Amino acid sequence: MAKYYFYVLKCSDGTFYGGYTVDLEKRIKMHNTKKGAKYTRSRTPVTLIYHQAFETKREALQAEYRFKKLTRKKKEAFLKKGALES
């Protein structure tokens, strides 16, 4: 069974980046070597602060979409409830 992940990174400038992947370790490494998303390239190093596994790609993408629609304040509240790191 493949796992799909929604994840949140904290960038060096304090902003958050939400994404989707099937391999968390590889994806974080890509972000930190400036080969990931355009948004994170100038904001390295990034730190994984939240991730959630899903059974389907659709569920992971929906979680990413919902997170990206939140205001900064609501993102902080969401992360405070389940973040790996503050």
Coordinates of C-alpha atoms in Angstrom, one line a residue, residues 3-86:
K3 CA 1.4 6.2 1.3
Y4 CA 0.8 9.8 0.2
Y5 CA 1.9 12.6 2.4
F6 CA 0.8 16.2 3.0
Y7 CA 3.6 18.1 4.7
V8 CA 4.4 21.5 6.0
L9 CA 7.8 23.1 6.1
K10 CA 9.0 26.1 8.0
C11 CA 11.3 28.2 5.8
S12 CA 14.3 30.2 7.0
D13 CA 12.3 33.4 6.7
G14 CA 9.6 32.0 9.0
T15 CA 7.0 31.4 6.3
F16 CA 5.2 28.1 5.8
Y17 CA 5.2 25.9 2.7
G18 CA 2.7 23.1 2.3
G19 CA 3.2 20.3 -0.2
Y20 CA 2.5 16.7 -1.2
T21 CA 4.9 13.8 -1.8
V22 CA 5.2 10.0 -1.7
D23 CA 8.7 10.2 -0.2
L24 CA 9.1 12.7 2.7
E25 CA 12.9 12.3 3.2
K26 CA 13.7 12.7 -0.5
R27 CA 11.4 15.7 -0.9
I28 CA 12.9 17.6 2.1
K29 CA 16.4 16.9 0.8
M30 CA 15.3 18.3 -2.6
H31 CA 14.0 21.5 -1.0
N32 CA 17.2 22.0 1.0
T33 CA 19.4 21.5 -2.1
K34 CA 17.3 24.2 -3.9
K35 CA 15.9 21.7 -6.3
G36 CA 12.4 21.6 -4.8
A37 CA 9.6 24.1 -5.2
K38 CA 10.4 27.6 -6.6
Y39 CA 9.0 29.1 -3.4
T40 CA 11.5 27.4 -1.1
R41 CA 14.6 27.9 -3.2
S42 CA 15.4 31.3 -1.8
R43 CA 14.2 30.3 1.7
T44 CA 16.5 27.5 2.7
P45 CA 17.1 25.7 4.9
V46 CA 13.6 24.4 5.5
T47 CA 12.5 22.3 8.4
L48 CA 9.7 19.7 8.4
I49 CA 7.2 20.7 11.1
Y50 CA 4.2 18.7 10.2
H51 CA 3.2 15.7 8.1
Q52 CA 0.2 13.4 7.7
A53 CA -0.1 10.2 5.8
F54 CA -3.1 9.3 3.5
E55 CA -4.1 6.2 1.6
T56 CA -4.9 8.1 -1.6
K57 CA -3.2 10.9 -3.5
R58 CA -6.6 12.7 -3.7
E59 CA -6.8 12.9 0.1
A60 CA -3.2 14.3 0.4
L61 CA -3.8 16.9 -2.3
Q62 CA -7.1 17.9 -0.6
A63 CA -5.3 18.4 2.7
E64 CA -2.6 20.5 0.9
Y65 CA -5.3 22.6 -0.8
R66 CA -7.2 23.2 2.5
F67 CA -4.0 24.3 4.3
K68 CA -3.0 26.7 1.5
K69 CA -6.4 28.4 1.7
L70 CA -6.0 29.2 5.5
T71 CA -4.8 32.6 6.7
R72 CA -1.5 32.8 8.5
K73 CA -3.2 32.9 11.9
K74 CA -5.3 29.8 11.1
K75 CA -2.2 28.0 9.8
E76 CA -0.5 28.7 13.1
A77 CA -3.5 27.4 15.0
F78 CA -3.6 24.2 12.9
L79 CA 0.1 23.6 13.4
K80 CA -0.1 24.2 17.1
K81 CA -2.6 21.4 17.4
G82 CA -0.4 18.8 15.6
A83 CA 3.0 20.1 14.7
L84 CA 6.1 18.0 15.2
E85 CA 8.0 21.2 16.1
S86 CA 7.0 24.6 17.3

